[in-house]
JSON list of C-alpha atoms in Angstrom, two decimals:
[
{"chain": "A", "resi": 1, "resn": "UNK", "atom": "CA", "xyz": [-5.00, -33.24, 31.22]},
{"chain": "A", "resi": 2, "resn": "UNK", "atom": "CA", "xyz": [-2.75, -35.50, 29.13]},
{"chain": "A", "resi": 3, "resn": "UNK", "atom": "CA", "xyz": [-1.88, -32.58, 26.85]},
{"chain": "A", "resi": 4, "resn": "UNK", "atom": "CA", "xyz": [-0.80, -30.46, 29.81]},
{"chain": "A", "resi": 5, "resn": "UNK", "atom": "CA", "xyz": [1.35, -33.29, 31.21]},
{"chain": "A", "resi": 6, "resn": "UNK", "atom": "CA", "xyz": [3.03, -33.73, 27.82]},
{"chain": "A", "resi": 7, "resn": "UNK", "atom": "CA", "xyz": [3.75, -30.01, 27.58]},
{"chain": "A", "resi": 8, "resn": "UNK", "atom": "CA", "xyz": [5.68, -30.16, 30.87]},
{"chain": "A", "resi": 9, "resn": "UNK", "atom": "CA", "xyz": [8.11, -32.78, 29.48]},
{"chain": "A", "resi": 10, "resn": "UNK", "atom": "CA", "xyz": [11.30, -31.74, 27.61]},
{"chain": "A", "resi": 11, "resn": "UNK", "atom": "CA", "xyz": [11.24, -31.91, 23.82]},
{"chain": "A", "resi": 12, "resn": "UNK", "atom": "CA", "xyz": [13.09, -34.75, 22.08]},
{"chain": "A", "resi": 13, "resn": "UNK", "atom": "CA", "xyz": [15.14, -32.45, 19.81]},
{"chain": "A", "resi": 14, "resn": "UNK", "atom": "CA", "xyz": [15.54, -28.90, 18.58]},
{"chain": "A", "resi": 15, "resn": "UNK", "atom": "CA", "xyz": [12.89, -27.98, 15.99]},
{"chain": "A", "resi": 16, "resn": "UNK", "atom": "CA", "xyz": [13.09, -25.20, 13.41]},
{"chain": "A", "resi": 17, "resn": "UNK", "atom": "CA", "xyz": [9.93, -24.07, 11.64]},
{"chain": "A", "resi": 18, "resn": "UNK", "atom": "CA", "xyz": [9.94, -21.53, 8.80]},
{"chain": "A", "resi": 19, "resn": "UNK", "atom": "CA", "xyz": [6.76, -19.72, 7.77]},
{"chain": "A", "resi": 20, "resn": "UNK", "atom": "CA", "xyz": [6.02, -17.40, 4.84]},
{"chain": "A", "resi": 21, "resn": "UNK", "atom": "CA", "xyz": [2.86, -15.29, 4.91]},
{"chain": "A", "resi": 22, "resn": "UNK", "atom": "CA", "xyz": [1.41, -12.43, 2.95]},
{"chain": "A", "resi": 23, "resn": "UNK", "atom": "CA", "xyz": [-1.65, -10.27, 2.39]},
{"chain": "A", "resi": 24, "resn": "UNK", "atom": "CA", "xyz": [-2.89, -8.27, -0.57]},
{"chain": "A", "resi": 25, "resn": "UNK", "atom": "CA", "xyz": [-5.54, -5.60, -0.12]},
{"chain": "A", "resi": 26, "resn": "UNK", "atom": "CA", "xyz": [-7.39, -3.55, -2.71]},
{"chain": "A", "resi": 27, "resn": "UNK", "atom": "CA", "xyz": [-9.79, -0.71, -1.97]},
{"chain": "A", "resi": 28, "resn": "UNK", "atom": "CA", "xyz": [-12.40, 0.10, -4.61]},
{"chain": "A", "resi": 29, "resn": "UNK", "atom": "CA", "xyz": [-15.07, 2.80, -4.48]},
{"chain": "A", "resi": 30, "resn": "UNK", "atom": "CA", "xyz": [-17.67, 0.42, -5.90]},
{"chain": "A", "resi": 31, "resn": "UNK", "atom": "CA", "xyz": [-17.04, -1.85, -2.89]},
{"chain": "A", "resi": 32, "resn": "UNK", "atom": "CA", "xyz": [-17.61, 0.99, -0.41]},
{"chain": "A", "resi": 33, "resn": "UNK", "atom": "CA", "xyz": [-14.08, 2.32, 0.03]},
{"chain": "A", "resi": 34, "resn": "UNK", "atom": "CA", "xyz": [-13.59, 6.10, 0.03]},
{"chain": "A", "resi": 35, "resn": "UNK", "atom": "CA", "xyz": [-10.38, 5.73, -2.00]},
{"chain": "A", "resi": 36, "resn": "UNK", "atom": "CA", "xyz": [-8.95, 3.33, -4.55]},
{"chain": "A", "resi": 37, "resn": "UNK", "atom": "CA", "xyz": [-5.64, 1.87, -3.37]},
{"chain": "A", "resi": 38, "resn": "UNK", "atom": "CA", "xyz": [-3.52, -1.28, -3.34]},
{"chain": "A", "resi": 39, "resn": "UNK", "atom": "CA", "xyz": [-1.51, -2.55, -0.37]},
{"chain": "A", "resi": 40, "resn": "UNK", "atom": "CA", "xyz": [0.55, -5.71, 0.11]},
{"chain": "A", "resi": 41, "resn": "UNK", "atom": "CA", "xyz": [2.46, -7.17, 3.04]},
{"chain": "A", "resi": 42, "resn": "UNK", "atom": "CA", "xyz": [4.90, -10.08, 2.98]},
{"chain": "A", "resi": 43, "resn": "UNK", "atom": "CA", "xyz": [6.57, -11.74, 5.96]},
{"chain": "A", "resi": 44, "resn": "UNK", "atom": "CA", "xyz": [8.93, -14.56, 6.83]},
{"chain": "A", "resi": 45, "resn": "UNK", "atom": "CA", "xyz": [9.29, -16.03, 10.32]},
{"chain": "A", "resi": 46, "resn": "UNK", "atom": "CA", "xyz": [11.70, -18.70, 11.47]},
{"chain": "A", "resi": 47, "resn": "UNK", "atom": "CA", "xyz": [11.12, -20.18, 14.91]},
{"chain": "A", "resi": 48, "resn": "UNK", "atom": "CA", "xyz": [13.67, -22.44, 16.59]},
{"chain": "A", "resi": 49, "resn": "UNK", "atom": "CA", "xyz": [12.22, -24.34, 19.56]},
{"chain": "A", "resi": 50, "resn": "UNK", "atom": "CA", "xyz": [14.83, -25.73, 21.96]},
{"chain": "A", "resi": 51, "resn": "UNK", "atom": "CA", "xyz": [14.52, -28.78, 24.24]},
{"chain": "A", "resi": 52, "resn": "UNK", "atom": "CA", "xyz": [13.67, -26.63, 27.29]},
{"chain": "A", "resi": 53, "resn": "UNK", "atom": "CA", "xyz": [10.90, -24.87, 25.30]},
{"chain": "A", "resi": 54, "resn": "UNK", "atom": "CA", "xyz": [13.00, -21.73, 24.85]},
{"chain": "A", "resi": 55, "resn": "UNK", "atom": "CA", "xyz": [12.30, -20.14, 21.49]},
{"chain": "A", "resi": 56, "resn": "UNK", "atom": "CA", "xyz": [14.35, -17.98, 19.12]},
{"chain": "A", "resi": 57, "resn": "UNK", "atom": "CA", "xyz": [12.26, -16.18, 16.53]},
{"chain": "A", "resi": 58, "resn": "UNK", "atom": "CA", "xyz": [13.55, -14.18, 13.58]},
{"chain": "A", "resi": 59, "resn": "UNK", "atom": "CA", "xyz": [10.80, -12.19, 11.87]},
{"chain": "A", "resi": 60, "resn": "UNK", "atom": "CA", "xyz": [11.25, -10.22, 8.64]},
{"chain": "A", "resi": 61, "resn": "UNK", "atom": "CA", "xyz": [8.37, -8.23, 7.14]},
{"chain": "A", "resi": 62, "resn": "UNK", "atom": "CA", "xyz": [7.94, -5.77, 4.31]},
{"chain": "A", "resi": 63, "resn": "UNK", "atom": "CA", "xyz": [5.09, -3.97, 2.65]},
{"chain": "A", "resi": 64, "resn": "UNK", "atom": "CA", "xyz": [4.30, -1.55, -0.13]},
{"chain": "A", "resi": 65, "resn": "UNK", "atom": "CA", "xyz": [1.28, 0.39, -1.23]},
{"chain": "A", "resi": 66, "resn": "UNK", "atom": "CA", "xyz": [0.09, 2.55, -4.08]},
{"chain": "A", "resi": 67, "resn": "UNK", "atom": "CA", "xyz": [-2.27, 5.55, -3.83]},
{"chain": "A", "resi": 68, "resn": "UNK", "atom": "CA", "xyz": [-2.69, 4.95, -0.08]},
{"chain": "A", "resi": 69, "resn": "UNK", "atom": "CA", "xyz": [-4.98, 7.36, 1.75]},
{"chain": "A", "resi": 70, "resn": "UNK", "atom": "CA", "xyz": [-3.77, 8.60, 5.16]},
{"chain": "A", "resi": 71, "resn": "UNK", "atom": "CA", "xyz": [-5.88, 6.00, 7.01]},
{"chain": "A", "resi": 72, "resn": "UNK", "atom": "CA", "xyz": [-4.25, 3.12, 5.09]},
{"chain": "A", "resi": 73, "resn": "UNK", "atom": "CA", "xyz": [-0.57, 4.14, 5.25]},
{"chain": "A", "resi": 74, "resn": "UNK", "atom": "CA", "xyz": [1.79, 1.43, 6.47]},
{"chain": "A", "resi": 75, "resn": "UNK", "atom": "CA", "xyz": [3.04, 2.12, 9.99]},
{"chain": "A", "resi": 76, "resn": "UNK", "atom": "CA", "xyz": [6.08, 1.08, 12.02]},
{"chain": "A", "resi": 77, "resn": "UNK", "atom": "CA", "xyz": [3.81, 0.90, 15.07]},
{"chain": "A", "resi": 78, "resn": "UNK", "atom": "CA", "xyz": [1.33, -1.60, 13.68]},
{"chain": "A", "resi": 79, "resn": "UNK", "atom": "CA", "xyz": [1.26, -4.83, 15.69]},
{"chain": "A", "resi": 80, "resn": "UNK", "atom": "CA", "xyz": [3.04, -7.52, 13.74]},
{"chain": "A", "resi": 81, "resn": "UNK", "atom": "CA", "xyz": [5.79, -5.31, 12.34]},
{"chain": "A", "resi": 82, "resn": "UNK", "atom": "CA", "xyz": [7.69, -4.53, 15.55]},
{"chain": "A", "resi": 83, "resn": "UNK", "atom": "CA", "xyz": [7.62, -6.50, 18.80]},
{"chain": "A", "resi": 84, "resn": "UNK", "atom": "CA", "xyz": [8.03, -3.56, 21.16]},
{"chain": "A", "resi": 85, "resn": "UNK", "atom": "CA", "xyz": [5.70, -0.74, 22.13]},
{"chain": "A", "resi": 86, "resn": "UNK", "atom": "CA", "xyz": [7.08, 2.55, 20.82]},
{"chain": "A", "resi": 87, "resn": "UNK", "atom": "CA", "xyz": [5.80, 6.07, 21.55]},
{"chain": "A", "resi": 88, "resn": "UNK", "atom": "CA", "xyz": [6.53, 7.33, 18.02]},
{"chain": "A", "resi": 89, "resn": "UNK", "atom": "CA", "xyz": [5.54, 5.62, 14.80]},
{"chain": "A", "resi": 90, "resn": "UNK", "atom": "CA", "xyz": [6.20, 6.52, 11.19]},
{"chain": "A", "resi": 91, "resn": "UNK", "atom": "CA", "xyz": [3.74, 6.10, 8.33]},
{"chain": "A", "resi": 92, "resn": "UNK", "atom": "CA", "xyz": [4.46, 5.75, 4.63]},
{"chain": "A", "resi": 93, "resn": "UNK", "atom": "CA", "xyz": [3.97, 3.85, 1.37]},
{"chain": "A", "resi": 94, "resn": "UNK", "atom": "CA", "xyz": [6.83, 1.35, 1.88]},
{"chain": "A", "resi": 95, "resn": "UNK", "atom": "CA", "xyz": [8.05, -0.38, 5.01]},
{"chain": "A", "resi": 96, "resn": "UNK", "atom": "CA", "xyz": [10.51, -3.09, 6.02]},
{"chain": "A", "resi": 97, "resn": "UNK", "atom": "CA", "xyz": [11.15, -4.48, 9.49]},
{"chain": "A", "resi": 98, "resn": "UNK", "atom": "CA", "xyz": [13.05, -7.15, 11.32]},
{"chain": "A", "resi": 99, "resn": "UNK", "atom": "CA", "xyz": [12.85, -8.53, 14.85]},
{"chain": "A", "resi": 100, "resn": "UNK", "atom": "CA", "xyz": [14.85, -11.06, 16.81]},
{"chain": "A", "resi": 101, "resn": "UNK", "atom": "CA", "xyz": [13.02, -12.44, 19.84]},
{"chain": "A", "resi": 102, "resn": "UNK", "atom": "CA", "xyz": [14.26, -14.89, 22.47]},
{"chain": "A", "resi": 103, "resn": "UNK", "atom": "CA", "xyz": [11.59, -16.35, 24.75]},
{"chain": "A", "resi": 104, "resn": "UNK", "atom": "CA", "xyz": [12.37, -18.49, 27.79]},
{"chain": "A", "resi": 105, "resn": "UNK", "atom": "CA", "xyz": [9.86, -20.19, 30.07]},
{"chain": "A", "resi": 106, "resn": "UNK", "atom": "CA", "xyz": [10.81, -19.74, 33.73]},
{"chain": "A", "resi": 107, "resn": "UNK", "atom": "CA", "xyz": [7.97, -21.35, 35.61]},
{"chain": "A", "resi": 108, "resn": "UNK", "atom": "CA", "xyz": [5.69, -24.10, 34.28]},
{"chain": "A", "resi": 109, "resn": "UNK", "atom": "CA", "xyz": [2.88, -25.85, 36.11]},
{"chain": "A", "resi": 110, "resn": "UNK", "atom": "CA", "xyz": [-0.50, -27.41, 35.33]},
{"chain": "A", "resi": 111, "resn": "UNK", "atom": "CA", "xyz": [-2.16, -23.97, 35.16]},
{"chain": "A", "resi": 112, "resn": "UNK", "atom": "CA", "xyz": [0.20, -22.19, 32.76]},
{"chain": "A", "resi": 113, "resn": "UNK", "atom": "CA", "xyz": [3.68, -20.89, 32.05]},
{"chain": "A", "resi": 114, "resn": "UNK", "atom": "CA", "xyz": [5.62, -17.74, 32.96]},
{"chain": "A", "resi": 115, "resn": "UNK", "atom": "CA", "xyz": [7.65, -16.53, 29.95]},
{"chain": "A", "resi": 116, "resn": "UNK", "atom": "CA", "xyz": [10.39, -13.92, 29.76]},
{"chain": "A", "resi": 117, "resn": "UNK", "atom": "CA", "xyz": [11.09, -12.43, 26.35]},
{"chain": "A", "resi": 118, "resn": "UNK", "atom": "CA", "xyz": [13.98, -10.24, 25.16]},
{"chain": "A", "resi": 119, "resn": "UNK", "atom": "CA", "xyz": [13.85, -8.65, 21.71]},
{"chain": "A", "resi": 120, "resn": "UNK", "atom": "CA", "xyz": [15.52, -6.29, 19.28]},
{"chain": "A", "resi": 121, "resn": "UNK", "atom": "CA", "xyz": [13.58, -4.41, 16.58]},
{"chain": "A", "resi": 122, "resn": "UNK", "atom": "CA", "xyz": [14.42, -2.41, 13.47]},
{"chain": "A", "resi": 123, "resn": "UNK", "atom": "CA", "xyz": [12.10, -0.85, 10.91]},
{"chain": "A", "resi": 124, "resn": "UNK", "atom": "CA", "xyz": [12.49, 1.56, 8.03]},
{"chain": "A", "resi": 125, "resn": "UNK", "atom": "CA", "xyz": [9.58, 3.48, 6.52]},
{"chain": "A", "resi": 126, "resn": "UNK", "atom": "CA", "xyz": [9.57, 5.51, 3.29]},
{"chain": "A", "resi": 127, "resn": "UNK", "atom": "CA", "xyz": [7.19, 8.09, 1.88]},
{"chain": "A", "resi": 128, "resn": "UNK", "atom": "CA", "xyz": [8.23, 9.50, -1.49]},
{"chain": "A", "resi": 129, "resn": "UNK", "atom": "CA", "xyz": [11.81, 10.73, -0.94]},
{"chain": "A", "resi": 130, "resn": "UNK", "atom": "CA", "xyz": [11.64, 10.79, 2.89]},
{"chain": "A", "resi": 131, "resn": "UNK", "atom": "CA", "xyz": [12.86, 7.90, 5.03]},
{"chain": "A", "resi": 132, "resn": "UNK", "atom": "CA", "xyz": [12.47, 7.26, 8.77]},
{"chain": "A", "resi": 133, "resn": "UNK", "atom": "CA", "xyz": [13.90, 4.52, 10.97]},
{"chain": "A", "resi": 134, "resn": "UNK", "atom": "CA", "xyz": [12.71, 2.99, 14.23]},
{"chain": "A", "resi": 135, "resn": "UNK", "atom": "CA", "xyz": [14.98, 0.76, 16.32]},
{"chain": "A", "resi": 136, "resn": "UNK", "atom": "CA", "xyz": [14.80, -0.52, 19.86]},
{"chain": "A", "resi": 137, "resn": "UNK", "atom": "CA", "xyz": [15.31, -3.20, 22.46]},
{"chain": "A", "resi": 138, "resn": "UNK", "atom": "CA", "xyz": [12.97, -4.56, 25.05]},
{"chain": "A", "resi": 139, "resn": "UNK", "atom": "CA", "xyz": [11.84, -7.11, 27.58]},
{"chain": "A", "resi": 140, "resn": "UNK", "atom": "CA", "xyz": [8.43, -8.68, 28.29]},
{"chain": "A", "resi": 141, "resn": "UNK", "atom": "CA", "xyz": [7.29, -10.87, 31.17]},
{"chain": "A", "resi": 142, "resn": "UNK", "atom": "CA", "xyz": [3.94, -12.67, 30.79]},
{"chain": "A", "resi": 143, "resn": "UNK", "atom": "CA", "xyz": [2.03, -15.55, 32.37]},
{"chain": "A", "resi": 144, "resn": "UNK", "atom": "CA", "xyz": [0.00, -17.62, 29.87]},
{"chain": "A", "resi": 145, "resn": "UNK", "atom": "CA", "xyz": [-2.73, -20.00, 30.96]},
{"chain": "A", "resi": 146, "resn": "UNK", "atom": "CA", "xyz": [-3.02, -23.39, 29.22]},
{"chain": "A", "resi": 147, "resn": "UNK", "atom": "CA", "xyz": [-6.82, -23.65, 29.08]},
{"chain": "A", "resi": 148, "resn": "UNK", "atom": "CA", "xyz": [-7.86, -20.14, 28.07]},
{"chain": "A", "resi": 149, "resn": "UNK", "atom": "CA", "xyz": [-5.99, -17.45, 26.10]},
{"chain": "A", "resi": 150, "resn": "UNK", "atom": "CA", "xyz": [-5.70, -14.71, 28.73]},
{"chain": "A", "resi": 151, "resn": "UNK", "atom": "CA", "xyz": [-2.05, -13.73, 29.21]},
{"chain": "A", "resi": 152, "resn": "UNK", "atom": "CA", "xyz": [-1.17, -11.32, 32.01]},
{"chain": "A", "resi": 153, "resn": "UNK", "atom": "CA", "xyz": [2.07, -9.38, 31.88]},
{"chain": "A", "resi": 154, "resn": "UNK", "atom": "CA", "xyz": [4.10, -6.29, 31.30]},
{"chain": "A", "resi": 155, "resn": "UNK", "atom": "CA", "xyz": [6.98, -5.03, 29.27]},
{"chain": "A", "resi": 156, "resn": "UNK", "atom": "CA", "xyz": [9.56, -2.33, 28.76]},
{"chain": "A", "resi": 157, "resn": "UNK", "atom": "CA", "xyz": [10.81, -1.04, 25.42]},
{"chain": "A", "resi": 158, "resn": "UNK", "atom": "CA", "xyz": [13.78, 1.29, 24.91]},
{"chain": "A", "resi": 159, "resn": "UNK", "atom": "CA", "xyz": [13.75, 3.25, 21.66]},
{"chain": "A", "resi": 160, "resn": "UNK", "atom": "CA", "xyz": [17.35, 3.65, 20.43]},
{"chain": "A", "resi": 161, "resn": "UNK", "atom": "CA", "xyz": [16.50, 6.51, 18.05]},
{"chain": "A", "resi": 162, "resn": "UNK", "atom": "CA", "xyz": [14.29, 8.49, 20.48]},
{"chain": "A", "resi": 163, "resn": "UNK", "atom": "CA", "xyz": [16.36, 7.53, 23.56]},
{"chain": "A", "resi": 164, "resn": "UNK", "atom": "CA", "xyz": [13.30, 6.96, 25.74]},
{"chain": "A", "resi": 165, "resn": "UNK", "atom": "CA", "xyz": [11.50, 4.15, 27.59]},
{"chain": "A", "resi": 166, "resn": "UNK", "atom": "CA", "xyz": [7.95, 2.93, 27.06]},
{"chain": "A", "resi": 167, "resn": "UNK", "atom": "CA", "xyz": [6.33, 0.69, 29.69]},
{"chain": "A", "resi": 168, "resn": "UNK", "atom": "CA", "xyz": [3.21, -1.41, 29.16]},
{"chain": "A", "resi": 169, "resn": "UNK", "atom": "CA", "xyz": [0.97, -3.67, 31.22]},
{"chain": "A", "resi": 170, "resn": "UNK", "atom": "CA", "xyz": [-1.71, -5.85, 29.66]},
{"chain": "A", "resi": 171, "resn": "UNK", "atom": "CA", "xyz": [-4.33, -8.45, 30.47]},
{"chain": "A", "resi": 172, "resn": "UNK", "atom": "CA", "xyz": [-5.36, -10.36, 27.37]},
{"chain": "A", "resi": 173, "resn": "UNK", "atom": "CA", "xyz": [-3.89, -10.47, 23.87]},
{"chain": "A", "resi": 174, "resn": "UNK", "atom": "CA", "xyz": [-0.89, -8.74, 22.32]},
{"chain": "A", "resi": 175, "resn": "UNK", "atom": "CA", "xyz": [1.87, -10.74, 24.03]}
]
């Protein structure tokens, strides 16, 4: 219980944490893959945590692939590239995305925390000479429990390029 009590106290100062991450994937027929391909993803996140536990996250990600079969194409809709839930996704050999997310806790007690999150997303996807863009804004509201990872919440995403809304409700991951 000491950890929960400490998490209810304000932070001493503003903290900024940068993180660089990447993956490299290679498919080979001798390893059981149907196709031979190479795919890499690289990302940079910077999280600023404020005294009241509000958080500003800037996430930049990019990826490229060579000889990608249809099942391995990079997608604007893959979780981790864009924060929102979009009805349309684009798939290609090269992708770049950026998100800005502001998260604010509204209600904190010994059981968990209610977070509101506002975000803006942008992604560009290329396949040969074709290029597609996905951009949008959104809002999520989720309650996270301290002792077990089972968030409950919902969200709304507005796609600026498609001019439509997408609503989602979830119990468990993906918040």
